[in-house]
Coordinates of C-alpha atoms and ligand atoms in Angstrom, one line a residue:
Chain A
M1 CA 162.0 264.4 392.6
R2 CA 165.0 263.9 390.4
D3 CA 168.1 266.0 390.6
G4 CA 169.3 265.9 387.0
T5 CA 172.6 264.2 387.7
W6 CA 171.1 260.7 387.7
N7 CA 167.5 259.7 387.5
P8 CA 167.3 257.2 390.3
E9 CA 164.6 255.3 388.5
L10 CA 167.0 254.3 385.7
P11 CA 169.4 251.4 386.1
L12 CA 172.5 252.6 387.9
P13 CA 175.8 250.8 386.9
M14 CA 178.0 249.4 389.7
T15 CA 181.3 247.6 389.4
I16 CA 181.9 244.3 391.1
R17 CA 184.6 244.6 393.7
E18 CA 184.6 241.0 394.9
V19 CA 183.0 237.7 394.2
R20 CA 183.0 234.9 396.8
Q21 CA 181.7 231.4 396.5
E22 CA 179.5 230.8 399.5
T23 CA 178.0 227.4 398.8
P24 CA 178.2 225.2 395.7
A25 CA 175.2 227.1 394.3
V26 CA 175.5 230.6 395.8
K27 CA 178.0 233.4 395.2
R28 CA 178.3 236.7 397.1
F29 CA 178.8 239.8 395.0
V30 CA 180.2 242.9 396.6
L31 CA 179.8 246.0 394.5
D32 CA 181.5 249.4 394.6
G33 CA 178.3 251.4 395.2
S34 CA 175.9 252.1 398.0
L35 CA 172.2 252.5 398.3
N36 CA 169.9 253.9 401.0
A37 CA 167.9 250.8 401.8
E38 CA 166.2 248.9 404.6
P39 CA 166.8 245.2 405.2
G40 CA 164.3 243.2 403.2
Q41 CA 164.2 245.6 400.3
F42 CA 165.2 244.3 396.9
V43 CA 166.8 245.6 393.7
M44 CA 166.2 244.8 390.0
V45 CA 169.5 243.7 388.5
W46 CA 170.0 244.3 384.8
L47 CA 172.6 242.7 382.6
P48 CA 172.3 244.5 379.3
G49 CA 171.3 242.1 376.5
I50 CA 170.4 239.3 378.9
D51 CA 167.6 240.1 381.4
E52 CA 166.6 242.0 384.6
K53 CA 165.7 240.1 387.8
P54 CA 164.9 240.8 391.4
F55 CA 167.4 240.2 394.2
S56 CA 167.3 241.0 397.9
L57 CA 170.0 243.2 399.4
M58 CA 172.4 241.3 401.7
N59 CA 173.9 244.7 402.5
A60 CA 173.3 248.2 401.1
Q61 CA 176.6 249.9 402.0
P62 CA 178.3 248.6 400.0
V63 CA 175.7 246.9 397.9
T64 CA 176.1 243.1 398.4
L65 CA 174.0 240.3 396.9
A66 CA 174.0 236.6 397.4
V67 CA 172.9 234.9 394.2
A68 CA 171.9 231.3 393.7
E69 CA 172.5 229.9 390.2
V70 CA 169.2 228.5 389.1
G71 CA 168.7 229.6 385.4
R72 CA 169.9 231.6 382.5
F73 CA 170.2 235.0 384.2
T74 CA 171.9 233.8 387.4
R75 CA 174.2 231.6 385.3
A76 CA 175.3 234.7 383.5
M77 CA 175.8 236.5 386.8
H78 CA 177.9 233.7 388.1
R79 CA 180.3 234.1 385.1
L80 CA 181.0 237.7 386.2
G81 CA 184.1 238.6 388.2
Q82 CA 185.9 241.6 389.7
G83 CA 185.8 244.6 387.4
N84 CA 182.6 243.6 385.6
R85 CA 179.6 245.8 385.9
L86 CA 175.9 245.2 386.5
W87 CA 173.0 247.7 386.7
L88 CA 170.6 248.2 389.5
R89 CA 167.2 249.8 389.9
G90 CA 165.8 250.3 393.3
P91 CA 165.7 249.7 396.2
F92 CA 162.1 248.7 396.0
G93 CA 159.4 247.3 398.3
Q94 CA 158.7 247.3 402.0
G95 CA 161.6 246.0 404.2
F96 CA 161.6 244.5 407.7
T97 CA 160.8 246.6 410.7
L98 CA 162.6 245.8 413.9
E99 CA 160.3 244.9 416.8
G100 CA 161.1 243.1 420.1
R101 CA 164.3 242.6 422.1
H102 CA 164.9 239.0 421.1
L103 CA 164.5 238.0 417.5
L104 CA 164.4 234.7 415.8
L105 CA 165.4 234.7 412.1
A106 CA 164.7 231.6 409.9
A107 CA 166.5 231.4 406.6
G108 CA 165.8 228.9 403.9
G109 CA 168.2 228.9 400.9
Y110 CA 169.3 232.3 399.7
G111 CA 166.7 233.7 402.2
A112 CA 169.8 234.1 404.4
A113 CA 170.8 237.2 402.3
P114 CA 168.1 239.7 403.5
L115 CA 168.2 238.2 407.0
A116 CA 171.9 238.9 407.2
F117 CA 171.2 242.5 406.5
L118 CA 168.5 242.5 409.1
A119 CA 170.7 240.8 411.7
R120 CA 173.4 243.4 411.2
R121 CA 170.9 246.2 411.9
A122 CA 169.4 244.4 414.9
R123 CA 172.8 243.7 416.4
E124 CA 173.9 247.4 415.9
E125 CA 170.8 248.3 418.0
G126 CA 171.9 245.8 420.6
R127 CA 169.1 243.3 420.1
R128 CA 169.5 239.6 420.8
V129 CA 169.4 237.6 417.5
A130 CA 169.0 233.9 417.1
V131 CA 169.2 232.5 413.5
L132 CA 168.1 229.2 412.1
V133 CA 169.8 228.5 408.8
A134 CA 168.1 225.7 406.9
A135 CA 169.2 223.9 403.8
R136 CA 169.0 220.6 402.0
S137 CA 172.4 219.5 403.3
R138 CA 175.4 220.9 405.2
Q139 CA 177.3 222.3 402.2
H140 CA 174.3 224.4 401.2
L141 CA 174.0 226.2 404.6
L142 CA 174.4 229.8 403.6
L143 CA 176.1 232.6 405.6
V144 CA 176.5 230.7 408.8
D145 CA 179.9 232.4 409.5
E146 CA 178.5 235.8 408.6
F147 CA 175.7 235.4 411.2
R148 CA 178.3 234.3 413.8
T149 CA 180.5 237.2 413.1
L150 CA 177.5 239.5 413.6
G151 CA 177.1 238.1 417.1
C152 CA 174.0 236.0 416.5
E153 CA 173.3 232.6 418.0
V154 CA 173.3 230.3 415.0
Y155 CA 171.3 227.1 414.7
T156 CA 171.2 224.9 411.6
C157 CA 168.9 222.3 410.2
T158 CA 169.2 220.1 407.2
D159 CA 166.8 217.8 405.3
D160 CA 169.4 215.0 405.4
G161 CA 170.9 215.5 408.9
S162 CA 174.4 216.1 407.4
D163 CA 175.0 219.0 409.8
G164 CA 175.1 216.5 412.7
Q165 CA 171.6 217.4 413.9
P166 CA 168.6 215.2 413.4
P167 CA 167.2 215.5 409.9
R168 CA 164.3 217.9 409.9
L169 CA 162.5 220.6 407.9
A170 CA 162.8 224.3 408.9
P171 CA 159.3 224.7 410.4
Q172 CA 159.9 221.8 412.8
A173 CA 163.2 223.3 413.9
V174 CA 161.6 226.7 414.2
E175 CA 158.9 225.3 416.5
E176 CA 161.6 223.8 418.7
L177 CA 163.4 227.1 419.0
L178 CA 160.1 229.0 419.7
T179 CA 159.5 226.9 422.8
S180 CA 163.2 226.8 423.9
L181 CA 164.1 230.5 423.2
R182 CA 160.7 232.2 423.5
P183 CA 161.6 235.1 421.1
D184 CA 159.5 238.3 420.8
A185 CA 159.3 238.1 417.0
L186 CA 159.9 235.8 414.0
Y187 CA 161.5 236.9 410.8
A188 CA 161.7 234.5 407.8
C189 CA 162.7 234.3 404.2
G190 CA 162.7 231.2 402.1
P191 CA 160.7 228.9 399.9
A192 CA 156.9 229.5 399.8
G193 CA 156.1 226.2 401.5
M194 CA 158.4 227.0 404.4
L195 CA 156.9 230.5 404.8
D196 CA 153.3 229.1 404.7
A197 CA 154.2 226.7 407.5
L198 CA 155.9 229.4 409.5
E199 CA 152.9 231.7 409.1
A200 CA 150.6 229.0 410.5
L201 CA 153.1 228.6 413.4
A202 CA 153.2 232.3 414.1
R203 CA 149.4 232.4 414.3
E204 CA 149.3 229.4 416.6
Y205 CA 151.9 230.8 419.0
H206 CA 150.5 234.4 418.7
L207 CA 153.9 235.6 417.7
P208 CA 154.4 238.6 415.5
A209 CA 156.1 237.5 412.3
Q210 CA 157.5 239.2 409.2
L211 CA 157.8 237.0 406.1
S212 CA 159.6 237.9 402.9
R213 CA 157.8 236.4 400.0
E214 CA 158.6 236.0 396.3
A215 CA 156.6 236.4 393.1
Y216 CA 157.3 236.7 389.5
M217 CA 158.4 240.3 388.9
R218 CA 158.4 242.5 385.8
C219 CA 158.3 246.1 386.6
G220 CA 159.2 246.1 390.3
I221 CA 157.3 249.3 390.8
G222 CA 153.7 248.3 391.3
V223 CA 152.1 248.9 387.9
C224 CA 152.3 245.7 385.8
G225 CA 150.3 243.4 388.0
S226 CA 152.5 240.4 387.5
C227 CA 153.6 239.9 391.1
T228 CA 150.2 239.5 392.8
C229 CA 149.7 237.4 395.9
G230 CA 145.9 237.7 396.6
D231 CA 145.2 241.4 396.4
Q232 CA 148.7 242.3 397.3
L233 CA 151.6 243.3 395.1
V234 CA 154.7 241.6 396.3
C235 CA 157.0 244.3 394.7
R236 CA 155.2 247.2 396.4
D237 CA 153.1 246.0 399.4
G238 CA 155.8 243.4 400.1
P239 CA 158.1 241.6 399.7
V240 CA 158.0 241.6 403.5
F241 CA 154.5 240.9 404.9
R242 CA 153.7 241.3 408.6
I243 CA 151.5 238.8 410.5
P244 CA 150.4 240.5 413.7
G245 CA 150.6 237.3 415.7
Chain B
M1 CA 128.6 276.1 409.1
A2 CA 126.2 275.9 406.1
E3 CA 125.8 272.4 404.8
Q4 CA 127.5 272.2 401.4
L5 CA 126.1 269.8 398.9
S6 CA 128.8 267.4 397.7
P7 CA 129.3 267.6 394.0
D8 CA 128.0 264.6 392.0
L9 CA 130.9 262.7 390.5
R10 CA 128.7 260.1 388.7
V11 CA 129.0 259.8 385.0
N12 CA 127.1 257.9 382.3
L13 CA 129.4 256.1 380.0
C14 CA 127.6 254.6 377.0
G15 CA 124.6 253.9 379.2
V16 CA 126.7 252.4 382.1
L17 CA 126.7 254.4 385.3
L18 CA 130.1 255.0 386.9
P19 CA 130.2 256.2 390.5
N20 CA 133.0 258.5 389.4
P21 CA 134.9 259.2 386.2
L22 CA 138.2 257.5 387.2
V23 CA 138.8 254.4 385.1
L24 CA 141.7 252.0 385.8
A25 CA 143.5 251.9 382.4
S26 CA 144.2 248.6 380.7
G27 CA 147.5 246.9 381.5
I28 CA 147.9 248.5 384.9
L29 CA 147.2 246.0 387.8
G30 CA 144.3 244.4 385.9
T31 CA 145.6 240.9 386.1
T32 CA 143.6 239.2 388.9
A33 CA 140.1 239.5 390.4
E34 CA 141.5 240.3 393.8
L35 CA 143.6 243.1 392.5
M36 CA 140.8 244.7 390.4
E37 CA 138.5 244.4 393.5
R38 CA 141.1 246.2 395.5
V39 CA 141.4 249.0 392.9
A40 CA 137.6 249.3 393.0
K41 CA 137.6 249.5 396.8
N42 CA 140.2 252.2 396.5
G43 CA 137.8 254.5 394.7
A44 CA 138.0 253.7 391.0
G45 CA 134.8 254.4 389.0
A46 CA 135.4 251.5 386.7
V47 CA 138.2 249.0 386.1
T48 CA 139.6 247.7 382.8
C49 CA 141.3 244.3 382.8
K50 CA 144.7 243.8 381.2
S51 CA 144.1 243.2 377.5
C52 CA 143.4 239.5 376.8
G53 CA 144.0 237.7 373.6
P54 CA 143.3 234.4 372.0
E55 CA 146.3 232.5 373.3
P56 CA 148.5 232.7 376.5
R57 CA 151.5 234.9 375.9
A58 CA 154.6 235.2 378.1
G59 CA 155.4 238.7 376.9
H60 CA 158.9 240.1 376.3
P61 CA 161.9 239.5 378.6
N62 CA 162.8 242.1 381.2
P63 CA 163.3 245.0 381.4
T64 CA 159.7 245.6 380.2
V65 CA 158.7 248.6 382.2
L66 CA 160.8 251.6 383.2
D67 CA 160.2 254.9 384.9
W68 CA 162.4 257.2 382.9
G69 CA 161.4 260.4 384.7
P70 CA 158.5 262.3 383.1
G71 CA 156.7 259.0 382.3
L72 CA 157.0 255.3 381.8
I73 CA 158.2 253.4 378.8
N74 CA 156.9 249.8 378.5
A75 CA 157.1 246.8 376.2
V76 CA 155.3 244.2 378.2
G77 CA 154.4 242.5 375.0
L78 CA 150.8 241.7 375.7
A79 CA 151.6 239.1 378.4
N80 CA 148.3 237.5 379.2
P81 CA 146.9 234.1 380.2
G82 CA 144.8 233.6 377.1
I83 CA 141.0 233.9 376.7
D84 CA 140.1 230.7 378.4
E85 CA 141.7 231.7 381.7
A86 CA 140.8 235.4 381.2
V87 CA 137.1 234.6 381.0
E88 CA 137.4 232.8 384.4
I89 CA 139.3 235.8 385.9
L90 CA 136.7 238.2 384.5
R91 CA 133.8 236.2 385.9
E92 CA 135.3 236.3 389.3
T93 CA 136.1 240.0 388.9
R94 CA 132.5 240.7 388.0
R95 CA 131.2 238.8 391.0
R96 CA 133.4 240.9 393.3
L97 CA 132.7 244.3 391.6
Q98 CA 129.0 244.1 391.3
P99 CA 128.2 244.7 395.0
L100 CA 130.6 247.7 394.9
G101 CA 128.7 249.2 392.0
V102 CA 131.9 249.5 390.0
P103 CA 131.6 248.5 386.3
L104 CA 134.0 246.1 384.6
I105 CA 135.5 246.9 381.2
A106 CA 137.0 243.9 379.3
S107 CA 139.9 244.8 377.1
V108 CA 140.6 242.5 374.2
F109 CA 143.2 242.2 371.4
A110 CA 144.0 239.8 368.6
D111 CA 146.2 239.5 365.6
S112 CA 143.4 239.1 363.1
V113 CA 139.8 240.3 362.4
K114 CA 138.5 236.8 363.1
G115 CA 140.6 236.6 366.3
F116 CA 139.1 239.9 367.5
A117 CA 135.5 238.6 366.8
E118 CA 136.2 235.3 368.6
V119 CA 137.8 236.9 371.7
T120 CA 135.0 239.5 371.9
R121 CA 132.4 236.8 371.6
R122 CA 134.1 234.9 374.4
V123 CA 134.4 237.8 376.8
C124 CA 130.8 238.7 376.2
T125 CA 129.8 235.5 377.9
V126 CA 131.1 236.9 381.2
P127 CA 129.5 239.5 380.6
P128 CA 131.5 242.6 381.4
D129 CA 129.7 246.0 381.5
L130 CA 131.6 247.3 378.5
V131 CA 134.1 245.9 376.0
E132 CA 137.2 247.8 374.9
L133 CA 139.0 246.8 371.7
N134 CA 142.7 247.4 372.0
I135 CA 143.6 247.8 368.3
S136 CA 146.7 249.9 369.2
C137 CA 149.3 247.9 370.9
P138 CA 152.6 249.2 369.5
N139 CA 154.9 246.7 371.0
V140 CA 154.3 243.6 369.1
E141 CA 154.5 244.8 365.5
A142 CA 157.0 242.2 364.5
E143 CA 154.6 239.5 365.4
F144 CA 151.3 241.1 364.7
G145 CA 152.0 243.3 361.7
R146 CA 150.9 246.9 361.5
P147 CA 148.4 247.7 364.3
F148 CA 144.8 248.0 363.1
S149 CA 144.7 251.4 364.7
L150 CA 146.8 253.0 362.0
D151 CA 144.3 252.6 359.1
P152 CA 140.7 253.7 359.1
D153 CA 139.5 250.7 357.0
A154 CA 141.3 248.1 359.1
A155 CA 140.1 249.7 362.3
A156 CA 136.5 249.8 361.0
E157 CA 136.7 246.2 359.8
V158 CA 137.8 245.0 363.3
T159 CA 135.1 247.1 364.9
R160 CA 132.4 245.7 362.6
A161 CA 133.4 242.1 363.3
A162 CA 133.4 242.7 367.1
R163 CA 130.1 244.6 367.0
A164 CA 128.4 241.7 365.3
V165 CA 129.1 239.4 368.3
C166 CA 129.0 242.0 371.1
D167 CA 125.8 242.9 372.9
R168 CA 127.6 245.2 375.3
P169 CA 128.6 248.9 374.8
L170 CA 131.7 248.8 372.7
L171 CA 134.7 251.1 373.1
V172 CA 137.6 251.3 370.7
K173 CA 141.0 252.3 372.1
L174 CA 142.8 254.6 369.7
S175 CA 146.5 255.1 369.1
P176 CA 148.1 258.5 369.1
N177 CA 150.6 257.4 366.5
V178 CA 148.6 258.5 363.5
T179 CA 148.5 261.7 361.5
D180 CA 144.7 261.9 361.5
V181 CA 143.2 260.3 364.7
V182 CA 139.8 261.8 363.9
A183 CA 139.6 259.8 360.7
I184 CA 140.1 256.6 362.7
G185 CA 137.6 257.7 365.3
K186 CA 135.0 258.4 362.6
A187 CA 135.6 255.1 360.9
V188 CA 135.2 253.0 364.1
V189 CA 132.1 255.0 365.2
A190 CA 130.5 254.4 361.8
A191 CA 131.4 250.7 362.1
G192 CA 129.4 250.5 365.4
A193 CA 131.6 251.7 368.3
D194 CA 129.6 253.3 371.1
G195 CA 132.6 255.2 372.4
L196 CA 136.3 255.7 372.3
T197 CA 139.2 255.4 374.6
A198 CA 142.0 257.8 373.8
I199 CA 144.9 257.3 374.0
N200 CA 147.1 254.2 374.1
T201 CA 150.8 254.7 374.6
L202 CA 152.7 257.1 372.4
G203 CA 155.7 256.1 370.3
P204 CA 157.4 253.8 370.3
G205 CA 160.2 255.5 372.1
M206 CA 163.6 254.4 373.3
V207 CA 165.7 255.0 376.4
I208 CA 169.4 254.2 376.1
D209 CA 171.8 253.4 378.9
I210 CA 174.7 255.7 378.2
E211 CA 177.2 253.7 380.2
S212 CA 176.7 250.5 378.1
G213 CA 175.1 251.9 375.0
W214 CA 172.3 249.4 375.3
P215 CA 168.6 250.4 374.9
I216 CA 167.3 249.5 378.3
L217 CA 164.1 247.7 377.3
A218 CA 164.8 244.2 376.1
N219 CA 162.4 244.9 373.3
R220 CA 164.6 248.0 372.6
V221 CA 161.5 250.2 372.0
G222 CA 158.3 250.7 374.0
G223 CA 155.2 252.8 374.4
I224 CA 155.5 256.1 376.3
S225 CA 152.9 256.9 379.0
G226 CA 152.6 259.2 382.0
P227 CA 152.8 263.0 382.3
A228 CA 155.1 263.3 379.3
I229 CA 152.1 262.5 377.0
R230 CA 149.3 264.4 378.7
P231 CA 149.1 267.4 376.4
I232 CA 148.9 265.1 373.4
A233 CA 146.1 263.0 375.0
V234 CA 144.2 266.2 375.8
R235 CA 144.5 267.5 372.3
I236 CA 143.3 264.2 370.8
V237 CA 140.3 264.0 373.2
Y238 CA 139.5 267.6 372.2
D239 CA 139.7 266.8 368.5
L240 CA 137.6 263.7 368.8
W241 CA 134.9 265.3 370.8
A242 CA 134.8 268.3 368.4
H243 CA 134.0 266.0 365.5
L244 CA 132.2 263.0 367.0
R245 CA 130.4 263.8 370.3
V246 CA 130.6 260.2 371.4
P247 CA 131.6 259.3 375.0
I248 CA 135.4 259.2 375.4
I249 CA 137.6 257.8 378.1
G250 CA 140.4 260.4 378.1
T251 CA 143.6 258.6 379.0
G252 CA 147.2 259.6 379.1
G253 CA 149.3 261.2 381.9
V254 CA 146.5 262.0 384.4
T255 CA 148.0 262.1 387.8
C256 CA 145.8 264.5 389.8
G257 CA 142.4 266.2 390.1
R258 CA 143.5 269.1 387.9
D259 CA 144.4 266.7 385.1
V260 CA 141.0 265.0 385.3
I261 CA 139.2 268.4 385.0
E262 CA 141.4 269.3 382.0
M263 CA 140.4 266.0 380.3
I264 CA 136.7 266.6 380.9
M265 CA 136.9 270.2 379.7
A266 CA 138.4 268.7 376.5
G267 CA 135.3 266.6 376.2
A268 CA 136.0 263.3 378.0
T269 CA 133.2 261.5 379.8
A270 CA 135.5 259.5 381.9
V271 CA 139.2 259.6 382.5
G272 CA 141.7 256.7 382.4
I273 CA 144.5 256.4 384.9
G274 CA 147.5 254.1 384.4
S275 CA 151.0 255.3 385.1
A276 CA 149.9 257.5 388.0
V277 CA 149.4 254.3 390.1
I278 CA 153.1 254.6 390.7
Q279 CA 152.5 257.6 392.9
D280 CA 150.2 256.1 395.6
G281 CA 149.5 252.5 394.5
P282 CA 145.8 251.7 394.2
A283 CA 145.0 254.5 396.6
V284 CA 145.7 257.0 393.8
F285 CA 142.0 256.7 392.8
S286 CA 140.6 257.9 396.1
R287 CA 143.1 260.7 396.3
I288 CA 142.3 261.9 392.8
A289 CA 138.6 261.6 393.3
A290 CA 138.8 263.8 396.4
E291 CA 140.8 266.4 394.4
V292 CA 138.1 266.4 391.6
R293 CA 135.4 266.8 394.2
D294 CA 137.3 269.7 395.8
Y295 CA 137.7 271.4 392.5
L296 CA 134.0 271.2 391.7
A297 CA 132.9 272.3 395.1
S298 CA 135.3 275.3 395.2
H299 CA 134.3 276.4 391.7
G300 CA 130.6 276.0 392.5
Y301 CA 129.9 273.2 390.0
A302 CA 127.3 270.5 391.0
S303 CA 128.4 267.9 388.5
L304 CA 131.0 267.1 385.8
N305 CA 128.3 267.7 383.2
E306 CA 128.7 271.4 383.8
I307 CA 132.3 271.4 382.6
R308 CA 132.3 268.7 379.9
G309 CA 133.7 270.2 376.7
L310 CA 134.0 273.6 378.2
A311 CA 137.3 274.2 376.3
H312 CA 135.3 274.0 373.0
A313 CA 132.8 276.7 374.1
R314 CA 135.7 278.9 375.1
R315 CA 137.0 278.7 371.6
H316 CA 134.3 280.9 370.2
M317 CA 134.4 283.6 372.9
E318 CA 135.7 287.0 372.3
P319 CA 138.4 288.1 374.7
Ligands
FAD401 C1 161.8 239.9 396.0 C2 162.8 238.8 395.5 C3 164.0 238.7 396.1 C4 164.9 237.7 395.6 N1 166.1 237.7 396.2 C5 167.0 236.7 395.7 C6 168.3 236.7 396.3 O1 168.7 237.4 397.2 N2 169.2 235.7 395.8 C7 168.8 234.9 394.8 O2 169.6 234.1 394.4 N3 167.6 234.9 394.2 C8 166.7 235.9 394.7 N4 165.4 235.9 394.1 C9 165.1 235.0 393.0 C10 165.6 235.4 391.7 O3 165.0 236.6 391.3 C11 165.4 234.3 390.7 O4 166.1 233.1 391.1 C12 166.0 234.7 389.3 O5 165.2 235.7 388.7 C13 166.1 233.5 388.4 O6 166.5 234.0 387.1 P1 167.2 232.9 386.1 O7 167.1 233.5 384.7 O8 168.5 232.6 386.6 O9 166.2 231.7 386.2 P2 165.0 231.2 385.4 O10 165.4 230.1 384.6 O11 164.3 232.4 384.8 O12 164.0 230.8 386.6 C14 164.4 230.0 387.7 C15 163.4 230.3 388.8 O13 163.5 231.6 389.3 C16 162.2 232.2 389.4 N5 162.2 233.5 388.7 C17 162.5 233.7 387.4 N6 162.3 235.0 387.0 C18 161.8 235.6 388.0 C19 161.4 236.9 388.2 N7 161.4 237.9 387.3 N8 160.9 237.3 389.4 C20 160.8 236.4 390.4 N9 161.2 235.1 390.3 C21 161.7 234.7 389.1 C22 161.2 231.3 388.8 O14 160.3 231.0 389.9 C23 162.0 230.1 388.4 O15 161.5 228.9 389.0 C24 164.5 236.9 394.5 C25 163.2 237.0 394.0 C26 162.4 238.0 394.4 C27 161.0 238.1 393.8
FMN402 C1 152.8 248.8 381.8 C2 151.7 249.2 380.9 C3 151.0 248.2 380.3 C4 149.9 248.5 379.4 N1 149.2 247.5 378.8 C5 148.1 247.8 378.1 C6 147.2 246.8 377.6 O1 147.4 245.6 377.8 N2 146.2 247.2 376.8 C7 145.9 248.5 376.5 O2 144.9 248.8 375.9 N3 146.7 249.5 377.0 C8 147.8 249.2 377.8 N4 148.6 250.2 378.3 C9 148.3 251.6 378.0 C10 147.5 252.2 379.1 O3 146.2 251.6 379.2 C11 147.2 253.7 378.8 O4 146.5 253.9 377.6 C12 148.5 254.5 378.7 O5 149.4 254.1 379.6 C13 148.3 256.0 378.9 O6 147.8 256.3 380.2 P1 148.7 256.7 381.5 O7 149.6 257.9 381.0 O8 147.7 257.1 382.5 O9 149.5 255.5 381.8 C14 149.7 249.9 379.1 C15 150.4 250.9 379.7 C16 151.5 250.6 380.6 C17 152.3 251.7 381.2
FES403 S1 156.4 243.5 389.4 FE1 155.0 244.8 388.4 S2 153.4 245.1 389.8 FE2 154.9 244.0 390.9

């Protein structure tokens, strides 16, 4: 129900408190508002006159986003600074649920954003958290310091080996960590190809996994049918999908 | 406890048997075969695909759909993959729906009479159980001109052209945005429509963000649906049934069993459900079907036929 002061379904304006360049492509936006949200949930961000697009929450209190510049909308976001406003609808979708004492998180690209939120919750509850941050090259590794500050064991992997480790793709690095760390559950967010490979791994190792997937979103609220993945709606049934293991 | 006979929810829509009267309205979830199958498995009595047109269309930029409180406002802009791909999706949907006994309604649109005939001819190759002509999309006026639904002659012309190439029962979906909806209904029935769907979205309307002053939809205006429009939809179904006595899919703001009963008492044969999917997702159909069944059982009705058009009879009663 709505309380008359603000309809929570309408976009809510929030002012940018801080913008921080995280990697050459990704900026962190800290806003002056808060939302009641679970890690893994997303918001629709509206810039009046430009567009409205989905972004995962990197934190909800205060609302924090990590945005990669990839096109028209995200370019416009990257031009914003402290004091500018943006408008949010949400939070939407099913977030992660915490299971197990020892978690392995695998982040590809800006997939690190929702996993940082998850890591914070897991650490608050005293769980052991290992994180694999994967990227093309060292300078694109996102939120490594953030995960360290949260008290996670951080591992990295890059396609080109520029992090000083052997060059390898995320699924290979995850498989190595599965055998060395023996975690109770796997959490991942990243490109579709990486998630497909991790889903296969999770089934092979009978490991429960929660994967945050993406799809093209219009409404964000489960009516328009534009975000389908099989018979599932990514905006409503997802974005986090659970594989029982 | 005495065995109580479960009320019969089946309805006959233009000769097609629906296991219950709840029809997935066009433009809600009807984009893929898997999704339409899921809606059917969740208790819909028929599913309508998202309206398909001659060419692929990307639709309008976001925001395109907004929950503004008592309803939705949308200007998706007839995003669709075009008739070639739509036919493939509909074939697969039909294959999945047939074993479930849930009929498929193909919704079509076009920007010309010839276009309507061509898209209708193509979807009939699937074939769907029924075809619905969406002559009332209000969101693309700049591109498509005045919707055909606003003028009896134009509406009749489109219907005639589609009728000539359509061997399936033909429904025409009417717009509420007219002064005399019965005149449009009469025109399309005379031109060969077997039934009517009423109503498409109301408006266009506008919702403005008062912090920035911007209308929220990128298209600025959009069609209104959901509970906000239900009394209008009920009145239109009532008026159409009073004058035409053809099968009607009463659509607009239905969210629960009581709303379904109300539509059927106004004269509807079946009831479209769109915006209410927000409440429970696809499971909204099984929930509403159970509520309809409960109403019938608790009021001693054996089937929906016993209450169809009841509000008309009441009109002539003395207090
Ligand atoms: C649930 C979810 C969470 C996301 N979280 C983040 C995040 O935390 N950080 C981040 O940087 N990005 C995130 N994204 C991706 C982000 O929405 C897109 O990168 C953004 O919409 C691109 O807009 P653009 O105009 O800049 O680029 P465009 O030029 O429009 O497109 C660039 C790419 O972005 C994708 N994209 C465009 N529009 C949409 C849309 N409406 N829905 C989904 N994908 C789209 C397309 O696949 C395209 O390849 C998320 C997407 C989803 C679905
Ligand atoms: C997001 C959205 C998209 C729609 N797209 C279509 C469409 O493609 N074709 C059509 O005939 N009606 C379309 N409609 C109208 C619905 O089918 C229905 O007539 C209207 O929403 C009223 O019913 P409701 O109140 O149950 O939603 C759309 C409605 C919404 C909310
Ligand atoms: S974005 Fe509209 S149904 Fe998911």
